[in-house]
PDB file of C-alpha atoms and ligand atoms in Angstrom:
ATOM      1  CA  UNK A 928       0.000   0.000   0.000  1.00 76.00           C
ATOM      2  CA  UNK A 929       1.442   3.459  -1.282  1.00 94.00           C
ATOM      3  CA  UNK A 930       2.218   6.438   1.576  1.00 97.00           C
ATOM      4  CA  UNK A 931      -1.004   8.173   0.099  1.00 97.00           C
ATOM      5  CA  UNK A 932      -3.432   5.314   0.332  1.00 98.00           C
ATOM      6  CA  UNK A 933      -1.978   4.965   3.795  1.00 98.00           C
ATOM      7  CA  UNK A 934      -2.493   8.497   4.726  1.00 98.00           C
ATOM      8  CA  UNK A 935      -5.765   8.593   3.345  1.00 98.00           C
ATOM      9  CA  UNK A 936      -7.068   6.094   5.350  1.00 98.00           C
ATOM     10  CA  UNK A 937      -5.342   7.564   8.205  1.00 98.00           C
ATOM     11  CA  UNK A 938      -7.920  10.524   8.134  1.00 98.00           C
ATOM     12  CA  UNK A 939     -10.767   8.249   8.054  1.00 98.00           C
ATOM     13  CA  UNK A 940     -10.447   5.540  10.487  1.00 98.00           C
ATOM     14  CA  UNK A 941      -8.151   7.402  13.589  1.00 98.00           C
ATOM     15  CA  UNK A 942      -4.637   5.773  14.676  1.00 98.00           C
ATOM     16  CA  UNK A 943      -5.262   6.892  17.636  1.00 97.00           C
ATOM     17  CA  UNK A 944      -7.550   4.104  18.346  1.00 98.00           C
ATOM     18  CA  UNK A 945      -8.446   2.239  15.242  1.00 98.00           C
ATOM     19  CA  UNK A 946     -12.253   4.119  15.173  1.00 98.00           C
ATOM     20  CA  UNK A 947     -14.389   6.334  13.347  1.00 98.00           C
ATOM     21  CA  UNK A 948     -17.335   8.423  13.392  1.00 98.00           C
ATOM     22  CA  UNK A 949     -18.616   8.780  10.020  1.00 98.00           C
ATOM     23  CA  UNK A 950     -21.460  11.377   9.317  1.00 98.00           C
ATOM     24  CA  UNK A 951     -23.395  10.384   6.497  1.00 98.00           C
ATOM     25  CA  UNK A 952     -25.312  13.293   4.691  1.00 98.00           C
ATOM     26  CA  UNK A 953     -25.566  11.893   1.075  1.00 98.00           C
ATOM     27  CA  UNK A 954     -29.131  10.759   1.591  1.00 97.00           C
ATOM     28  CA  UNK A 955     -30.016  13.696  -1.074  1.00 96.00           C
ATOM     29  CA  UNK A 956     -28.713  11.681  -4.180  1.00 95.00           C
ATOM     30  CA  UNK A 957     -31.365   9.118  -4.334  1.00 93.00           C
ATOM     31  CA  UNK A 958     -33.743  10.544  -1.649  1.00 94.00           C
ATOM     32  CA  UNK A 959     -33.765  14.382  -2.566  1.00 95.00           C
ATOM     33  CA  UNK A 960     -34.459  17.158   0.394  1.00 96.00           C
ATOM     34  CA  UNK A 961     -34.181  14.426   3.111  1.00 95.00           C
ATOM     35  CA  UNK A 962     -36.089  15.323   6.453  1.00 97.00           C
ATOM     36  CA  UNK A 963     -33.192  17.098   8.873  1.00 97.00           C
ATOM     37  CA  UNK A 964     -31.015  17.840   5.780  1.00 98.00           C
ATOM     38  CA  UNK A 965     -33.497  20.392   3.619  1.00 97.00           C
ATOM     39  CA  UNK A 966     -30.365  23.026   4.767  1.00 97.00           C
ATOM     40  CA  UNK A 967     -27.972  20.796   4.573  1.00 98.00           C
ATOM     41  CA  UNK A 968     -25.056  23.474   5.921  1.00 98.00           C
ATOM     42  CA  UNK A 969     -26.711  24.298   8.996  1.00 98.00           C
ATOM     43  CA  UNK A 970     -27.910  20.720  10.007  1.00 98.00           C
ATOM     44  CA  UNK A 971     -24.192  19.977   9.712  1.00 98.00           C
ATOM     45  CA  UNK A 972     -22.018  23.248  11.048  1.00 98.00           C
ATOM     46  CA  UNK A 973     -22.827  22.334  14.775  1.00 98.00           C
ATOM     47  CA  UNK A 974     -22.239  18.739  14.389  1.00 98.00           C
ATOM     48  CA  UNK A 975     -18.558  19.165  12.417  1.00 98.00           C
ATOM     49  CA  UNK A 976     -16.813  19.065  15.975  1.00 98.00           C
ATOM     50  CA  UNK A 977     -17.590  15.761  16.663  1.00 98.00           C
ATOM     51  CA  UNK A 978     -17.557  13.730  13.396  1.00 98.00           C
ATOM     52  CA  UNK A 979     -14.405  12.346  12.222  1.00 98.00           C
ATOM     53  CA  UNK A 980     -15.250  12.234   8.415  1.00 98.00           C
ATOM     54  CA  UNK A 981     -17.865  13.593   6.792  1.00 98.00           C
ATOM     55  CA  UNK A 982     -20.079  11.685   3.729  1.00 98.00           C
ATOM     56  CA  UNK A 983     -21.397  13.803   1.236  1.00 98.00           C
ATOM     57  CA  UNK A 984     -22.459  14.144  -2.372  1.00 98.00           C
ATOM     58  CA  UNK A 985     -20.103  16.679  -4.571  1.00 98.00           C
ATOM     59  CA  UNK A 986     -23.279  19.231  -5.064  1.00 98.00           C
ATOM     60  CA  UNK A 987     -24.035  19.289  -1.535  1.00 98.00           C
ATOM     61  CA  UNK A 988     -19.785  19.740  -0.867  1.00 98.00           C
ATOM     62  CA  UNK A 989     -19.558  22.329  -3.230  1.00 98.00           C
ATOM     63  CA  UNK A 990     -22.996  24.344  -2.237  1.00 98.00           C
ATOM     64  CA  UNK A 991     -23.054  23.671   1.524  1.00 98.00           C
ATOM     65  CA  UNK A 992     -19.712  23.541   2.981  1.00 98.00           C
ATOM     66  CA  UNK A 993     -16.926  25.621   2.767  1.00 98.00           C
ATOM     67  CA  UNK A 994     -13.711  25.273   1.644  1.00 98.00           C
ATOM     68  CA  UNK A 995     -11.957  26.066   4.240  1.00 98.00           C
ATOM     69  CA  UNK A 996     -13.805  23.273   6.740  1.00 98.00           C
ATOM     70  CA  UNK A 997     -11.006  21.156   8.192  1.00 97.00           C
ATOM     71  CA  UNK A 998     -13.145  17.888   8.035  1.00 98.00           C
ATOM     72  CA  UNK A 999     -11.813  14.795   5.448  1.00 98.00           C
ATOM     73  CA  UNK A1000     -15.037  14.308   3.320  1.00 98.00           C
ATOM     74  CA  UNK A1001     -15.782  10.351   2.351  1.00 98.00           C
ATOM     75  CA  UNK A1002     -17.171  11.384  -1.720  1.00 98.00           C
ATOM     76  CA  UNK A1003     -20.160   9.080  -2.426  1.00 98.00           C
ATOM     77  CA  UNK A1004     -19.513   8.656  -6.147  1.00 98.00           C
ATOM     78  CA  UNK A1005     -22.167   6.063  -6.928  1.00 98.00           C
ATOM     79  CA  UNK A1006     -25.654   6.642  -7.713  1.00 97.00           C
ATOM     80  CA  UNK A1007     -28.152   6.962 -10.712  1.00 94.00           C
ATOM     81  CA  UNK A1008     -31.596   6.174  -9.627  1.00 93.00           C
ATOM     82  CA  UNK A1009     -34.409   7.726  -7.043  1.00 94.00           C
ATOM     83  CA  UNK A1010     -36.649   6.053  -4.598  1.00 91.00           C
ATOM     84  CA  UNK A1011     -39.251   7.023  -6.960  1.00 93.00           C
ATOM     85  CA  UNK A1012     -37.693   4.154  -8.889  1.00 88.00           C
ATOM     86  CA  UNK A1013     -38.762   0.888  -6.684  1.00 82.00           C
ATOM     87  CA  UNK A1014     -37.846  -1.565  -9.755  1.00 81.00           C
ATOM     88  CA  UNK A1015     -34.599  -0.164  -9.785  1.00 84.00           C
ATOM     89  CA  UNK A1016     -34.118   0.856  -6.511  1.00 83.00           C
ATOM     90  CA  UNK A1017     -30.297   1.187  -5.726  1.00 89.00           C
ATOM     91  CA  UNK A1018     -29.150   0.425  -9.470  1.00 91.00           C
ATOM     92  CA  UNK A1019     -26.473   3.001  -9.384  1.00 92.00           C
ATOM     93  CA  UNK A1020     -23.631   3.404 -11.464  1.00 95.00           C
ATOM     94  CA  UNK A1021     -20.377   5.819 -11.478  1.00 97.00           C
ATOM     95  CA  UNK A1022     -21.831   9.557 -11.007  1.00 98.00           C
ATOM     96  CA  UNK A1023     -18.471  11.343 -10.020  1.00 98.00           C
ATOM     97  CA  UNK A1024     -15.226  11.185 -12.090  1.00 98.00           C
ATOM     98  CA  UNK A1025     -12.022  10.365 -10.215  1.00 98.00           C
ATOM     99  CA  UNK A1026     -11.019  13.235 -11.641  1.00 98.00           C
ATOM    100  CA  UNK A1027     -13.859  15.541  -9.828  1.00 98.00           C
ATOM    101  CA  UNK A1028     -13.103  13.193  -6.209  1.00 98.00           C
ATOM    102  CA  UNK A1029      -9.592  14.676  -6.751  1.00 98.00           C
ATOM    103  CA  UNK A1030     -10.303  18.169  -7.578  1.00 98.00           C
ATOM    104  CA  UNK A1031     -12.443  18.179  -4.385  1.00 98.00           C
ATOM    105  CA  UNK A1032      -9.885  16.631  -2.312  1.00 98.00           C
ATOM    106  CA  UNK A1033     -11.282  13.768  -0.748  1.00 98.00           C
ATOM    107  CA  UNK A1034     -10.133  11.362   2.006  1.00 98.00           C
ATOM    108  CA  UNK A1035     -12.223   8.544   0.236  1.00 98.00           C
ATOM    109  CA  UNK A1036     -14.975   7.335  -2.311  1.00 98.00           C
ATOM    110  CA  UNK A1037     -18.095   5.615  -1.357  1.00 98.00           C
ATOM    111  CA  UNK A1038     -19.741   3.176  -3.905  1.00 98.00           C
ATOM    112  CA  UNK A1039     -23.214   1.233  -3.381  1.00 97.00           C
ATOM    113  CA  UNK A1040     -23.307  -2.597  -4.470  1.00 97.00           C
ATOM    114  CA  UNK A1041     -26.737  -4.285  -4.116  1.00 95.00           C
ATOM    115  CA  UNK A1042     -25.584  -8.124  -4.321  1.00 94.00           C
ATOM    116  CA  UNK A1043     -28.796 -10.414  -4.847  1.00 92.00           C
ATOM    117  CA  UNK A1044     -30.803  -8.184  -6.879  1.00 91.00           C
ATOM    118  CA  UNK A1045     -31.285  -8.723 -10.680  1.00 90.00           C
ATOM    119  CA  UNK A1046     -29.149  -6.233 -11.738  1.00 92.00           C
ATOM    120  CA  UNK A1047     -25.980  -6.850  -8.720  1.00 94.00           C
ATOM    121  CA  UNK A1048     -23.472  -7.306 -11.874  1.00 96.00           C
ATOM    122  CA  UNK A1049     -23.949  -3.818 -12.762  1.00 96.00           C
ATOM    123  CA  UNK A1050     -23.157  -2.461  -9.187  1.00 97.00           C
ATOM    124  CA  UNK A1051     -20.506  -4.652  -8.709  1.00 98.00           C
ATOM    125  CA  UNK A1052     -18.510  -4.171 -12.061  1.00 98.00           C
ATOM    126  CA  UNK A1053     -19.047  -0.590 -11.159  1.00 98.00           C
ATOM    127  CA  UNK A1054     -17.615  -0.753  -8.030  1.00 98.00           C
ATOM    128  CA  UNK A1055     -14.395  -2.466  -9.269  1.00 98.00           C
ATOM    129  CA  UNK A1056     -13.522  -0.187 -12.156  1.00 98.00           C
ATOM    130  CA  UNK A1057     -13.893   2.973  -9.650  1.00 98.00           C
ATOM    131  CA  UNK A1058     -11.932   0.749  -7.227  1.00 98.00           C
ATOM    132  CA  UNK A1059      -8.803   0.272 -10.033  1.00 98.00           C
ATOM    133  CA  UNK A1060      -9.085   4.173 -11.092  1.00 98.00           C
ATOM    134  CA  UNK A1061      -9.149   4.844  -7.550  1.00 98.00           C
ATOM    135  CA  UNK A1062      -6.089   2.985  -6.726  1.00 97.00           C
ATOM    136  CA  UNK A1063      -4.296   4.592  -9.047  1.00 97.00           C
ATOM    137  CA  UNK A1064      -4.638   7.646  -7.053  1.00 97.00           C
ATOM    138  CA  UNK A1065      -4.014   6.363  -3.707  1.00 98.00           C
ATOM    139  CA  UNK A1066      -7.551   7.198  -3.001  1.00 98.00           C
ATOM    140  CA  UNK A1067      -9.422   4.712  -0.644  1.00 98.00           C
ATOM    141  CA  UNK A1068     -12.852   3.074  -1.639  1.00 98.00           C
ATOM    142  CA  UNK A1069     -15.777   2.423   0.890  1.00 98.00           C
ATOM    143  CA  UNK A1070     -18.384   0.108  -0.169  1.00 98.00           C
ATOM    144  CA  UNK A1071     -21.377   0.505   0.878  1.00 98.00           C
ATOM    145  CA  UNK A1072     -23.831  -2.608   0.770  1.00 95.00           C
ATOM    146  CA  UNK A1073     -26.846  -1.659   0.052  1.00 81.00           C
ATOM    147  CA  UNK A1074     -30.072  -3.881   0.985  1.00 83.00           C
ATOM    148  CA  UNK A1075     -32.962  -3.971  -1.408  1.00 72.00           C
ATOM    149  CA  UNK A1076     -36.165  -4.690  -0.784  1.00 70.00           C
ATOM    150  CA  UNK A1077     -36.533  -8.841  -0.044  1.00 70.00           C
ATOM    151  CA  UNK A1078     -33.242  -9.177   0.755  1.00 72.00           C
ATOM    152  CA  UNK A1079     -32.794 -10.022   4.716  1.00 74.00           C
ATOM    153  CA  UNK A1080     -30.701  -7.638   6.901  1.00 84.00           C
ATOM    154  CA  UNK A1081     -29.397 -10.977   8.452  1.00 94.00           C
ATOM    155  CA  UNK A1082     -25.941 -12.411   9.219  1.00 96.00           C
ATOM    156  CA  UNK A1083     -25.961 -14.853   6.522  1.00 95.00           C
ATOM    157  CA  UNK A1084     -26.813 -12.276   4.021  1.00 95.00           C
ATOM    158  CA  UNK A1085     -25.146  -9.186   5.174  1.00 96.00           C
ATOM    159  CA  UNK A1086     -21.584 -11.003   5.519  1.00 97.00           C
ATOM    160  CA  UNK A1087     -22.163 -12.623   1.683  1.00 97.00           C
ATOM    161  CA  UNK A1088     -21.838  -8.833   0.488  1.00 97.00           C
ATOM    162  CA  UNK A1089     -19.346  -7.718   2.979  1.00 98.00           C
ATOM    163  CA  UNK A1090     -17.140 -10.512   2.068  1.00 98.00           C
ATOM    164  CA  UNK A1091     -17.928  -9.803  -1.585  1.00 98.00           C
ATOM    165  CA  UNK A1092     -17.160  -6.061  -1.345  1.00 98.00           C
ATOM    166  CA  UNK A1093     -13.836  -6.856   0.603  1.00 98.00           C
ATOM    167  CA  UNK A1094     -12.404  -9.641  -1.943  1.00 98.00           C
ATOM    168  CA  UNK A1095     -13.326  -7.199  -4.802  1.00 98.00           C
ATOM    169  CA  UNK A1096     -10.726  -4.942  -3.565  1.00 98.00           C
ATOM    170  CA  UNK A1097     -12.753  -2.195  -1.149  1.00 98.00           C
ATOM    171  CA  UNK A1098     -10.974  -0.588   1.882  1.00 98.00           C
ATOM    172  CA  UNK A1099     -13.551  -0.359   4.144  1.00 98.00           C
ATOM    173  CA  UNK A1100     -17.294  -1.541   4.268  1.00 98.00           C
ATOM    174  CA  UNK A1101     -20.458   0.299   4.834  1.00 98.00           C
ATOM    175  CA  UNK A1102     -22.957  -2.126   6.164  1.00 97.00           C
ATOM    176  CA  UNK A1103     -26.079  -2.513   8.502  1.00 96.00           C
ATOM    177  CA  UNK A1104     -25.727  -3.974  12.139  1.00 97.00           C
ATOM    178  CA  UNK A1105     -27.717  -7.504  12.681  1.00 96.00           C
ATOM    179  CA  UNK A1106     -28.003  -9.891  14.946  1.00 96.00           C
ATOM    180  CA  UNK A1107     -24.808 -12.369  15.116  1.00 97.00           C
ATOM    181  CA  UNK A1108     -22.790  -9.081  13.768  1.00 98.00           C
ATOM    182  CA  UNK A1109     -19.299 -10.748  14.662  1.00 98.00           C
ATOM    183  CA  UNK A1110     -20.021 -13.081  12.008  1.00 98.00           C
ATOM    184  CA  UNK A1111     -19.823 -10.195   9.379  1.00 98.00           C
ATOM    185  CA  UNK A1112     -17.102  -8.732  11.224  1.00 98.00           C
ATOM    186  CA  UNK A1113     -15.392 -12.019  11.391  1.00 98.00           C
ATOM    187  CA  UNK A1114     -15.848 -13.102   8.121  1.00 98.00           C
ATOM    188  CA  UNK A1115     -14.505  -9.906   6.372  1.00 98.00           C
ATOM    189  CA  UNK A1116     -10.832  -8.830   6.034  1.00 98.00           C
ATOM    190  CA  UNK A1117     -11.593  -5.192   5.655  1.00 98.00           C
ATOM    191  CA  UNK A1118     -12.449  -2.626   8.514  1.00 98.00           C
ATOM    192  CA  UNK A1119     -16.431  -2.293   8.982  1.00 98.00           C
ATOM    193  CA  UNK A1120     -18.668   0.758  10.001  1.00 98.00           C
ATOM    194  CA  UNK A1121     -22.211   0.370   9.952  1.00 98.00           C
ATOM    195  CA  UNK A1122     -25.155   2.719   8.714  1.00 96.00           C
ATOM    196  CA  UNK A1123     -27.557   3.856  10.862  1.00 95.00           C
ATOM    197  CA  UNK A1124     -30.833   3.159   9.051  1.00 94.00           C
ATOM    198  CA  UNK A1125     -34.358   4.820   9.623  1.00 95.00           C
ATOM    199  CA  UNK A1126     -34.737   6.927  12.646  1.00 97.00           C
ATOM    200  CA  UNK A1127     -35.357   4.958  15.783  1.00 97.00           C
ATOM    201  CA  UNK A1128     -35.681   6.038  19.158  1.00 98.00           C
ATOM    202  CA  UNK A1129     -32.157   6.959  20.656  1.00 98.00           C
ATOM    203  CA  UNK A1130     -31.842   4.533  23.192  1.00 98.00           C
ATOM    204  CA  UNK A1131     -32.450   2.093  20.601  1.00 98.00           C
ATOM    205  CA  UNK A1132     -29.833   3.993  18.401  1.00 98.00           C
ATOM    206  CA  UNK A1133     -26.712   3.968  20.762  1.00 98.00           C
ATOM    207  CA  UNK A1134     -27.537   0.588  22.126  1.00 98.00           C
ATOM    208  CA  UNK A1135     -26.820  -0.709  18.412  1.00 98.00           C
ATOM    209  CA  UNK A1136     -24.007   1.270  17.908  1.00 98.00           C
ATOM    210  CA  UNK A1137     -22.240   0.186  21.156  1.00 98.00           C
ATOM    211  CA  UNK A1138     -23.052  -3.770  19.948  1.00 98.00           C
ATOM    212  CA  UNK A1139     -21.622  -3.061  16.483  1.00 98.00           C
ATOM    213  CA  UNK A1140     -18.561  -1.856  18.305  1.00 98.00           C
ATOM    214  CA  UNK A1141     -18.578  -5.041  20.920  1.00 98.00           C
ATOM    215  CA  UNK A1142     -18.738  -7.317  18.000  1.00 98.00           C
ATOM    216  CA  UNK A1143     -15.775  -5.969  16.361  1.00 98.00           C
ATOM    217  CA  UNK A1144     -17.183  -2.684  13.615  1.00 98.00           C
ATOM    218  CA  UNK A1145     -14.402   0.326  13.584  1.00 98.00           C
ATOM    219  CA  UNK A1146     -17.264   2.613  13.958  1.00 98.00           C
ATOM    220  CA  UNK A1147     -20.362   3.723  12.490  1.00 98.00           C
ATOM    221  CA  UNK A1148     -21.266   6.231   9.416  1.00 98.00           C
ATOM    222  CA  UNK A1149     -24.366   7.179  10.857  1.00 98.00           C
ATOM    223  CA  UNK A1150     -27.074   9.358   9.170  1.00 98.00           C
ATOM    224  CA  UNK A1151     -30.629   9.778   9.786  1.00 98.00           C
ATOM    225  CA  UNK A1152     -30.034   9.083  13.614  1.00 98.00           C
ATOM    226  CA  UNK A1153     -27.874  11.968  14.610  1.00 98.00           C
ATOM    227  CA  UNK A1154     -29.581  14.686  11.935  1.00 98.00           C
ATOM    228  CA  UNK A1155     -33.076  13.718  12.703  1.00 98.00           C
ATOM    229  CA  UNK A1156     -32.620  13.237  16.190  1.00 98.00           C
ATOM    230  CA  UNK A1157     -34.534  16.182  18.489  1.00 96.00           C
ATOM    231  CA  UNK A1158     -31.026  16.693  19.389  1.00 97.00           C
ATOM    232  CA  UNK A1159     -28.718  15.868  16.778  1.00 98.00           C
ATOM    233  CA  UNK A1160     -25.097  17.279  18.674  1.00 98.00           C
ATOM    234  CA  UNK A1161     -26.349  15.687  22.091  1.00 98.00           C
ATOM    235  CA  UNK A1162     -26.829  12.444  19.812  1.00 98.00           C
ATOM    236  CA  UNK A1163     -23.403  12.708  17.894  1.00 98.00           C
ATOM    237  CA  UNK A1164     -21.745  13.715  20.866  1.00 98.00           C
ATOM    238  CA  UNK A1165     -23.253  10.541  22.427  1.00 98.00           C
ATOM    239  CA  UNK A1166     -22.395   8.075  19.357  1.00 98.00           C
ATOM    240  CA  UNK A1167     -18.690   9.315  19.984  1.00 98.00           C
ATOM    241  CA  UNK A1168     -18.494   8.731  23.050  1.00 98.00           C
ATOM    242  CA  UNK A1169     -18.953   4.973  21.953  1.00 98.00           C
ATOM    243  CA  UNK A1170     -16.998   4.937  19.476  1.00 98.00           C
ATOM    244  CA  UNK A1171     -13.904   6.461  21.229  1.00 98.00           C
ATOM    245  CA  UNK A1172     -14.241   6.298  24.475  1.00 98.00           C
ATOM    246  CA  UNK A1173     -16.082   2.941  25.122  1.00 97.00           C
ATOM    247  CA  UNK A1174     -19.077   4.197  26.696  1.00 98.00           C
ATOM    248  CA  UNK A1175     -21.685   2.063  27.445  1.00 98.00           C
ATOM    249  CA  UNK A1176     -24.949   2.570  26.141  1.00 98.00           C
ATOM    250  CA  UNK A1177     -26.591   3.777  29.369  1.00 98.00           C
ATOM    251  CA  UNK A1178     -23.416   6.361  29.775  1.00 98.00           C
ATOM    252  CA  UNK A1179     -24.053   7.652  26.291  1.00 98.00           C
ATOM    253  CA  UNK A1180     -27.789   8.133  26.888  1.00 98.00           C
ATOM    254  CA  UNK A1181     -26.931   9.976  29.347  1.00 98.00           C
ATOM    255  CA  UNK A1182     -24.522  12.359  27.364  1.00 98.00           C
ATOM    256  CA  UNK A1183     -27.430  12.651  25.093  1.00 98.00           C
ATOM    257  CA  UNK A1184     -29.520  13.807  27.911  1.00 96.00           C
ATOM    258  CA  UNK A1185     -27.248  16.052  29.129  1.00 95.00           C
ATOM    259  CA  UNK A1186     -26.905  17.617  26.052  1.00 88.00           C
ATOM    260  CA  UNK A1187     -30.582  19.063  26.534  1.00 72.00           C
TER     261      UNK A1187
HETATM  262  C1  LIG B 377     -27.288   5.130   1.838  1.00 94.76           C
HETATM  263  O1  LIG B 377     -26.915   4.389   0.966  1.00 94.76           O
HETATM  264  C2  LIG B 377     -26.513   6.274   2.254  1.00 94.76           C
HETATM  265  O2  LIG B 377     -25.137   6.037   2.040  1.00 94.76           O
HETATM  266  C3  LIG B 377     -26.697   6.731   3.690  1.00 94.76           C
HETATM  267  O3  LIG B 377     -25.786   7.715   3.913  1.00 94.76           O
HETATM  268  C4  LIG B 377     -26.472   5.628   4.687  1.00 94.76           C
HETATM  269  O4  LIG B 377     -27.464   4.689   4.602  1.00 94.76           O
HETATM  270  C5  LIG B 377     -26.228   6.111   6.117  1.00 94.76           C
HETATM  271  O5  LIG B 377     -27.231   6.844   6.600  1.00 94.76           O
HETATM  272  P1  LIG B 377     -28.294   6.308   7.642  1.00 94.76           P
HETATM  273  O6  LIG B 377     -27.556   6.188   8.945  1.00 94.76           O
HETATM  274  O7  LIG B 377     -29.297   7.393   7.648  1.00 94.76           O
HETATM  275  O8  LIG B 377     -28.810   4.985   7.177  1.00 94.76           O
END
């Protein structure tokens, strides 16, 4: 692995302790003026101080956070279709050049792959040409496994596609927490943060992160949990202290409360 790839990833998952906290605001691609995110800039200013990467489309970069914000940005790059589209939910090709990840000076490139649906081929060959440009460039991919509709968010399935997205060359993998989560974990040779998924109560919230974390993710890239939350920093403020300072869930509730 070159000195940039290394450094790269460096700025995403933290030496200090092998963790991240990953805010995901790229919800707009395929989902449009997302609840929490219709001003995407000021959803995300307080917040900054306590994420360790921020995920983001280029057109939300470029139109809601300045330049001069000293935050590594995690590019999603894939995309192509709208939940409007249920047929082809998630069928997303390359929408960012490597070129344009470069110009904007990204940390890493996020690419959805929706293994088990008719059209997984496409996502996947996708995935592995933006992996080989991407490599060229010393510029680390995250893949994100997407679950479509009649596919189980189970252990069996979940660590099929994790697996997959590792062997096919990814850095790091995006993918939902599940019951027996140390078998994903296990199973895959890559670093794993999960997604947050719809709102749920925050209780609920930081009790999965901290079990993602016990059974062996790196940290989450967490969405629609922390910005929809009634308290978004008490919430990120809360999934941090999880993630780097081993909080228990019923400490980080508490943070959370506090927060109020
Ligand atoms: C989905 O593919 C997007 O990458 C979202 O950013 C991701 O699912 C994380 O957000 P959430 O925690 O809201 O699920």
């Amino acid at each position: 692995m070159d000195w940039g790839m290394k450094n790269r990833l460096s700025r995403i998952i933290k030496p200090k302790d092998g963790r991240t906290v990953m805010l995901a605001v790229d919800h707009g691609y395929f989902m449009g003026p997302t609840t929490g995110l219709e001003n995407l800039g000021e959803t995300v200013k307080p917040l900054l101080p306590y994420a360790d990467v921020l995920m983001l489309t280029r057109g939300a970069l470029r139109h809601y956070i300045p330049p001069e914000t000293d935050i590594p940005i995690c590019l999603r790059v894939s995309g192509g279709t709208s939940i409007l589209n249920e047929t082809n939910l998630l069928h997303e090709g390359t929408v960012v050049s490597i070129e344009d990840a470069i110009r904007l000076n990204v940390s890493a490139v996020a690419f959805s792959i929706l293994v088990g649906q008719p059209f997984e081929r496409d996502t996947i060959l996708g995935m592995t040409e933006y992996i080989d440009e991407a490599n060229r460039y010393g510029i680390p991919v995250l893949a994100v496994t997407a679950v479509g509709r009649g596919l189980g968010k189970d252990a069996k399935y979940l660590s099929l596609a994790s697996r997959m997205a590792a062997e096919l060359g990814a850095n790091i993998v995006k993918t939902y927490y599940c019951e027996n989560f140390e078998k994903v974990v296990e199973t895959c040779p890559v670093p794993i943060v999960i997604a947050g998924g719809k709102k749920i109560p925050e209780k609920e919230a930081l009790q999965m992160a901290y079990n993602a974390l016990q059974a062996g993710a790196i940290g989450v890239d967490m969405g629609r949990n922390i910005f929809q939350s009634e308290n978004p920093a008490g919430m990120i403020k809360a999934v941090r202290a999880i993630v780097h300072e081993n909080a228990t869930p019923k400490e980080a509730y508490q943070i959370f409360k506090n927060e109020k």
